Amino acid sequence: MSEQHTITRRGFIIGSSVVGAGLSIGLLPGCASTGGEPLPEIDEVNAWVHIGLDDSVTIRIARSEMGQGTLTGLAQLVAEELQCDWDKVTWEFPTPGENLARERVWGDYQTGGSVGLRGSQQYVREGGAAARLMLIQAAANEWGVPAEECTAKDSVISHNNSRKKTTFGKVAIAASQLEVPTDITLKDPSEWTIAGQSKMRLDTVDKLTGKLEYGADITMPGMLMASIKDCPVLGGSLVSYDEAAIADMPGVRKVVKVQTSLGTNGVAVVADSWWQANNALNKLPIEWDFGPVGQFNEAALTQLLESGLDAEEAFPGNWGGDLKSAFGSADRMVESVYKVPAQNHAPMEPMNATAVYTAEKCEVWCPTQNGEAALAAVSEASGLPIQQCDVYKTILGGGFGRRGIPDYVHQVVVIAKEFPGTPIKLQWSREEDQMHGFYHPTTMAKMRGSLDADGNLTGLHMRISGQSILAALLPHMLANGVDYATFQGVVRPGIHPALDQHQISYDFPNLLVDHAMRNPPIRPGFWRGVNVNQNAIYLECFMDELATEAGRDPLEFRLALMKNKPKGAAVLKAVAEKSGWGSDDGKSRGLAVLYAFGSYVAACAEVTVSDEGKLKIDRIVAATDCGTAVNPQQIEAQVEGSFVYGLSAALFQEITFDKGQVQETNFHNYSSMRIADMPEVETIIMPSGDFYGGVGEPTIGVAAPAVLNAIFAATGKRVTTLPLKDTNLRA
Amino acid sequence: MKTLKVNGKSIDVDVDASTPLLWVIREQLGLTGTKYSCGVAQCGACTVHIDGKAVRSCVYPVSAVTDSNEITTIEGLSEDGDHPVQQAWQELDVPQCGYCQPGMMMAAASLLNENPNPSDADIDSSITNICRCGTFQRVRKGVHLAAKKS
């Protein structure tokens, strides 16, 4: 079940196939092979499915697996339509190079934005269904009966009238030579027996014995190890280093200057073992030119962000009604300023990649969230045509958005070019990982709301001031200078197709959400949940402030503005009901609700704050309406984990700068939740059907505001600056 | 040259005395189930057993290992992957990315060695490993389930 292959290991031949629909011409045993690998016993049925003579089922997975369970979910969707025996299912990752050679038959490899299932469910189900129809047709041909009279279930094909039976493995060769059907009807999810079930993950068993090979574990004969230091200040550069000072240290082979098109300007030490390489690197005298960012610090950052709070110019991202007159006729105004710091992804497995470069070929083994971007990076860094490059994806030891950017792939190729033919594994230290992140962007928000004499909210202005991810990483995606992604979770419907899955959760009578872009010299990136996280903190905490000022119940106050948002209201009511909201049991509770990544989520947190100000998060009830639930137990796992990721950030994590350098260099000063901090999470999965919403990210957004609102309920203290670690909750 | 007893076998290694046990295990012995993550004994991904007790091998110099010490890594926790902790972890589908789990399981197994029926408070105080995916809820259930299976 858990055995992993790559197609290349089985001698798969690039370019042997009919492209487009993804059906390959039958490649019979013994035809040819690459690199002396064992010959394939039998060709694929189609791009998504390989059936072995022993009835084994290998499902091809293009998206990356980083813990979120996409691998298993996608396999369930294919297997559901294929009607194979789930116990015979294994999986493999087709390489990005194979995808390129086959005109992207496996579609997009990018694994971020919670698109793993929802972005590929249609075509992978069609792939599974096509393979089933071909297998049935092959059996029907053999029996001389109409395919319509045959059915498939659990990898067995039956002809109902004659009671003939055969298995997938017996007809797979014949099936692989048939034309791909185009008339495909997919099952309704109500008929599912494999998808929609709480299947155990396909990749668990090898994770329990140490057998699973992560990128960090890649081992090859003759391999050398590298450790790298990039200039500790963004935009700074390497001036010189004294190789002679470490040349005699044990195992040291070479010091390599590493400059890449993604901004690396540093130095790597290559040695026989990583411990030797890293030791020598730490002793290598290096002179840097820090450049202008060498003056940057927290005071400069705060000044920059604060300058946007009242700036006259700002990009609107959501608006409606007449805010000016609403504020002018207000009975009361409420105002609050919030701040969320920069944060690092800090996956457990620090960045790494392994490369073999020759003048003819460059291959890289690495954990990546975007295999195709990694492939392009290999080609660019090696200078070889992309057809002479390939990337072999491993399972990721965490990604959270960090591994969508292939900076470490560029680096390893630059190093490997100094050692043609020799495998080079580049392993970042934790310190390098902390200091060279693409950080969750830091923003502030000034929230202003108007209430009438009856405590109704009449107007809201949300001014976001701070960093734009797109301006730094994907400037071509700005729209006339506007980064609409900044408004994730609070965006106006219809403003951008991709952002309609992040619409604001309420109908405000008079509204303005705008963004004063203020870009500090910090590299921003896509951090699990992206801009949803800050925006949900701002809006959901401020909704509590408004409800308090209005003297109204925070649940009732919210629902009054959600009359046309039935799905959002439903998840909010669900958590309120299950948590015991409104009961007089003395518990301190806080709510948050959000629509993001196409899913409706809500949370109710229960906390205790001791007289000394010590916080304990006792319990969280969370609800998710992701439309269609492909694997409920894995959705639960994602929801539980989202609270750890979101609350670790809210409680402990900030990346700060002094003299342009990151100050939080390891887990001792960039802490993360431990098991003792973990509340009991009760997950309500309430799929309302007819759509596929994301699961890995939306719940992060409600984690922090639900807890912050519960802290207010417990203490009357409103926390507006994160992380919480520096706030005395009883002062 | 130093002789280590790892997973029941005696192995000679030629390594600088200051090298942390983690890197001897990973690079000299090729047992890559034990993970590098922080290098400063904060996260526990590198946890192995020395004489049945959990040790963070990333800061444990190989010179501190004695001839009589029995080192156990995740690969040696059981012969067939059926240690009660492994069984419980499989039953509850605990891992997400899984990178921290060898260390997490070694910490759990060490706790159960010392305390066959730990309370939640015992778990809180003795398992301090970091998991960024956030598997703690299932880890806790897994320890209790493994206790029942032991």
PDB file of C-alpha atoms in Angstrom, chain A residues 374-507:
ATOM      1  CA  ALA A 374      11.491  23.793  -9.808  1.00  0.00           C
ATOM      2  CA  LEU A 375      12.108  22.351 -13.280  1.00  0.00           C
ATOM      3  CA  ALA A 376      12.281  25.823 -14.795  1.00  0.00           C
ATOM      4  CA  ALA A 377      14.723  26.769 -12.041  1.00  0.00           C
ATOM      5  CA  VAL A 378      16.953  23.783 -12.900  1.00  0.00           C
ATOM      6  CA  SER A 379      17.016  24.801 -16.537  1.00  0.00           C
ATOM      7  CA  GLU A 380      17.727  28.445 -15.794  1.00  0.00           C
ATOM      8  CA  ALA A 381      20.435  27.778 -13.226  1.00  0.00           C
ATOM      9  CA  SER A 382      22.134  25.045 -15.241  1.00  0.00           C
ATOM     10  CA  GLY A 383      21.909  26.847 -18.567  1.00  0.00           C
ATOM     11  CA  LEU A 384      20.640  23.638 -20.161  1.00  0.00           C
ATOM     12  CA  PRO A 385      17.496  23.370 -22.289  1.00  0.00           C
ATOM     13  CA  ILE A 386      14.538  22.354 -20.153  1.00  0.00           C
ATOM     14  CA  GLN A 387      14.220  19.070 -22.073  1.00  0.00           C
ATOM     15  CA  GLN A 388      17.621  18.079 -20.659  1.00  0.00           C
ATOM     16  CA  CYS A 389      16.543  18.698 -17.095  1.00  0.00           C
ATOM     17  CA  ASP A 390      14.212  16.967 -14.692  1.00  0.00           C
ATOM     18  CA  VAL A 391      12.995  17.148 -11.120  1.00  0.00           C
ATOM     19  CA  TYR A 392      12.152  14.177  -8.903  1.00  0.00           C
ATOM     20  CA  LYS A 393       9.779  15.247  -6.186  1.00  0.00           C
ATOM     21  CA  THR A 394       9.948  13.777  -2.729  1.00  0.00           C
ATOM     22  CA  ILE A 395       7.310  14.025  -0.048  1.00  0.00           C
ATOM     23  CA  LEU A 396       7.761  17.310   1.800  1.00  0.00           C
ATOM     24  CA  GLY A 397       8.595  17.643   5.472  1.00  0.00           C
ATOM     25  CA  GLY A 398       6.139  20.519   5.606  1.00  0.00           C
ATOM     26  CA  GLY A 399       5.608  23.244   3.061  1.00  0.00           C
ATOM     27  CA  PHE A 400       3.047  25.841   4.214  1.00  0.00           C
ATOM     28  CA  GLY A 401       3.770  27.908   1.091  1.00  0.00           C
ATOM     29  CA  ARG A 402       7.539  28.166   1.562  1.00  0.00           C
ATOM     30  CA  ARG A 403       8.388  25.427  -0.894  1.00  0.00           C
ATOM     31  CA  GLY A 404       6.577  27.053  -3.790  1.00  0.00           C
ATOM     32  CA  ILE A 405       9.636  29.204  -4.377  1.00  0.00           C
ATOM     33  CA  PRO A 406      12.645  27.335  -5.803  1.00  0.00           C
ATOM     34  CA  ASP A 407      15.462  29.527  -4.470  1.00  0.00           C
ATOM     35  CA  TYR A 408      17.179  26.465  -2.979  1.00  0.00           C
ATOM     36  CA  VAL A 409      16.909  24.655  -6.338  1.00  0.00           C
ATOM     37  CA  HIS A 410      18.788  27.448  -8.065  1.00  0.00           C
ATOM     38  CA  GLN A 411      21.408  27.299  -5.332  1.00  0.00           C
ATOM     39  CA  VAL A 412      22.048  23.552  -5.503  1.00  0.00           C
ATOM     40  CA  VAL A 413      22.441  23.640  -9.277  1.00  0.00           C
ATOM     41  CA  VAL A 414      24.978  26.475  -9.061  1.00  0.00           C
ATOM     42  CA  ILE A 415      26.968  24.398  -6.569  1.00  0.00           C
ATOM     43  CA  ALA A 416      26.611  21.157  -8.548  1.00  0.00           C
ATOM     44  CA  LYS A 417      27.973  22.863 -11.661  1.00  0.00           C
ATOM     45  CA  GLU A 418      31.292  23.057  -9.809  1.00  0.00           C
ATOM     46  CA  PHE A 419      31.269  19.247  -9.449  1.00  0.00           C
ATOM     47  CA  PRO A 420      30.101  17.797 -12.791  1.00  0.00           C
ATOM     48  CA  GLY A 421      28.858  14.254 -12.399  1.00  0.00           C
ATOM     49  CA  THR A 422      28.993  14.295  -8.603  1.00  0.00           C
ATOM     50  CA  PRO A 423      25.723  14.316  -6.645  1.00  0.00           C
ATOM     51  CA  ILE A 424      25.531  17.377  -4.380  1.00  0.00           C
ATOM     52  CA  LYS A 425      23.048  17.613  -1.541  1.00  0.00           C
ATOM     53  CA  LEU A 426      22.445  21.126  -0.261  1.00  0.00           C
ATOM     54  CA  GLN A 427      20.957  21.153   3.228  1.00  0.00           C
ATOM     55  CA  TRP A 428      20.094  24.478   4.847  1.00  0.00           C
ATOM     56  CA  SER A 429      20.652  24.869   8.544  1.00  0.00           C
ATOM     57  CA  ARG A 430      17.632  25.903  10.607  1.00  0.00           C
ATOM     58  CA  GLU A 431      19.290  29.282  11.014  1.00  0.00           C
ATOM     59  CA  GLU A 432      19.522  29.736   7.255  1.00  0.00           C
ATOM     60  CA  ASP A 433      15.877  28.715   6.959  1.00  0.00           C
ATOM     61  CA  GLN A 434      14.825  31.306   9.535  1.00  0.00           C
ATOM     62  CA  MET A 435      16.916  34.109   8.077  1.00  0.00           C
ATOM     63  CA  HIS A 436      16.058  33.560   4.418  1.00  0.00           C
ATOM     64  CA  GLY A 437      12.342  33.003   4.412  1.00  0.00           C
ATOM     65  CA  PHE A 438       9.603  34.501   2.327  1.00  0.00           C
ATOM     66  CA  TYR A 439       7.702  35.829   5.290  1.00  0.00           C
ATOM     67  CA  HIS A 440       4.004  36.162   6.025  1.00  0.00           C
ATOM     68  CA  PRO A 441       3.628  39.841   5.168  1.00  0.00           C
ATOM     69  CA  THR A 442       3.398  42.273   8.029  1.00  0.00           C
ATOM     70  CA  THR A 443       0.478  44.679   8.018  1.00  0.00           C
ATOM     71  CA  MET A 444      -1.425  46.948  10.343  1.00  0.00           C
ATOM     72  CA  ALA A 445      -5.071  47.940  10.183  1.00  0.00           C
ATOM     73  CA  LYS A 446      -7.010  50.906  11.414  1.00  0.00           C
ATOM     74  CA  MET A 447     -10.600  49.866  12.002  1.00  0.00           C
ATOM     75  CA  ARG A 448     -13.379  52.424  12.385  1.00  0.00           C
ATOM     76  CA  GLY A 449     -17.047  51.657  12.830  1.00  0.00           C
ATOM     77  CA  SER A 450     -20.191  53.693  13.407  1.00  0.00           C
ATOM     78  CA  LEU A 451     -23.141  52.633  15.524  1.00  0.00           C
ATOM     79  CA  ASP A 452     -26.591  54.152  15.661  1.00  0.00           C
ATOM     80  CA  ALA A 453     -28.497  54.784  18.876  1.00  0.00           C
ATOM     81  CA  ASP A 454     -29.980  51.263  18.764  1.00  0.00           C
ATOM     82  CA  GLY A 455     -26.559  49.644  18.542  1.00  0.00           C
ATOM     83  CA  ASN A 456     -26.769  48.809  14.846  1.00  0.00           C
ATOM     84  CA  LEU A 457     -23.603  48.935  12.794  1.00  0.00           C
ATOM     85  CA  THR A 458     -24.096  51.650  10.184  1.00  0.00           C
ATOM     86  CA  GLY A 459     -20.631  51.886   8.652  1.00  0.00           C
ATOM     87  CA  LEU A 460     -17.213  50.267   8.618  1.00  0.00           C
ATOM     88  CA  HIS A 461     -13.847  51.435   7.352  1.00  0.00           C
ATOM     89  CA  MET A 462     -11.006  48.929   7.314  1.00  0.00           C
ATOM     90  CA  ARG A 463      -7.713  50.512   6.352  1.00  0.00           C
ATOM     91  CA  ILE A 464      -4.975  47.984   5.758  1.00  0.00           C
ATOM     92  CA  SER A 465      -1.453  49.374   5.717  1.00  0.00           C
ATOM     93  CA  GLY A 466       1.448  47.223   4.759  1.00  0.00           C
ATOM     94  CA  GLN A 467       3.159  44.771   2.568  1.00  0.00           C
ATOM     95  CA  SER A 468       2.018  43.354  -0.746  1.00  0.00           C
ATOM     96  CA  ILE A 469       3.119  39.858  -1.702  1.00  0.00           C
ATOM     97  CA  LEU A 470       2.418  40.319  -5.380  1.00  0.00           C
ATOM     98  CA  ALA A 471       4.396  43.576  -5.620  1.00  0.00           C
ATOM     99  CA  ALA A 472       7.473  41.698  -4.434  1.00  0.00           C
ATOM    100  CA  LEU A 473       7.050  38.295  -6.085  1.00  0.00           C
ATOM    101  CA  LEU A 474       4.602  38.590  -8.979  1.00  0.00           C
ATOM    102  CA  PRO A 475       4.429  42.269  -9.977  1.00  0.00           C
ATOM    103  CA  HIS A 476       2.859  41.379 -13.326  1.00  0.00           C
ATOM    104  CA  MET A 477      -0.214  40.263 -11.373  1.00  0.00           C
ATOM    105  CA  LEU A 478      -0.845  43.705  -9.925  1.00  0.00           C
ATOM    106  CA  ALA A 479      -3.862  45.413 -11.492  1.00  0.00           C
ATOM    107  CA  ASN A 480      -2.915  49.042 -12.133  1.00  0.00           C
ATOM    108  CA  GLY A 481      -0.719  48.823  -9.095  1.00  0.00           C
ATOM    109  CA  VAL A 482      -3.369  47.201  -6.889  1.00  0.00           C
ATOM    110  CA  ASP A 483      -2.699  43.914  -5.131  1.00  0.00           C
ATOM    111  CA  TYR A 484      -6.221  42.579  -4.779  1.00  0.00           C
ATOM    112  CA  ALA A 485      -4.912  39.519  -2.955  1.00  0.00           C
ATOM    113  CA  THR A 486      -4.292  41.879  -0.043  1.00  0.00           C
ATOM    114  CA  PHE A 487      -8.064  41.847   0.444  1.00  0.00           C
ATOM    115  CA  GLN A 488      -8.435  38.065   0.787  1.00  0.00           C
ATOM    116  CA  GLY A 489     -11.303  37.350   3.137  1.00  0.00           C
ATOM    117  CA  VAL A 490     -12.724  40.877   2.935  1.00  0.00           C
ATOM    118  CA  VAL A 491     -12.895  41.385  -0.810  1.00  0.00           C
ATOM    119  CA  ARG A 492     -15.765  42.786  -2.837  1.00  0.00           C
ATOM    120  CA  PRO A 493     -17.534  40.125  -4.917  1.00  0.00           C
ATOM    121  CA  GLY A 494     -16.715  40.218  -8.619  1.00  0.00           C
ATOM    122  CA  ILE A 495     -13.527  42.200  -8.310  1.00  0.00           C
ATOM    123  CA  HIS A 496     -11.339  39.326  -9.520  1.00  0.00           C
ATOM    124  CA  PRO A 497     -12.386  35.772 -10.396  1.00  0.00           C
ATOM    125  CA  ALA A 498      -9.745  34.153  -8.164  1.00  0.00           C
ATOM    126  CA  LEU A 499     -10.763  36.278  -5.209  1.00  0.00           C
ATOM    127  CA  ASP A 500     -14.458  35.450  -5.295  1.00  0.00           C
ATOM    128  CA  GLN A 501     -13.524  32.513  -3.085  1.00  0.00           C
ATOM    129  CA  HIS A 502     -12.418  34.955  -0.395  1.00  0.00           C
ATOM    130  CA  GLN A 503     -15.438  37.251  -0.166  1.00  0.00           C
ATOM    131  CA  ILE A 504     -16.266  39.258   2.886  1.00  0.00           C
ATOM    132  CA  SER A 505     -18.585  37.377   5.247  1.00  0.00           C
ATOM    133  CA  TYR A 506     -21.047  40.184   5.996  1.00  0.00           C
ATOM    134  CA  ASP A 507     -23.338  42.655   4.271  1.00  0.00           C
TER     135      ASP A 507
END
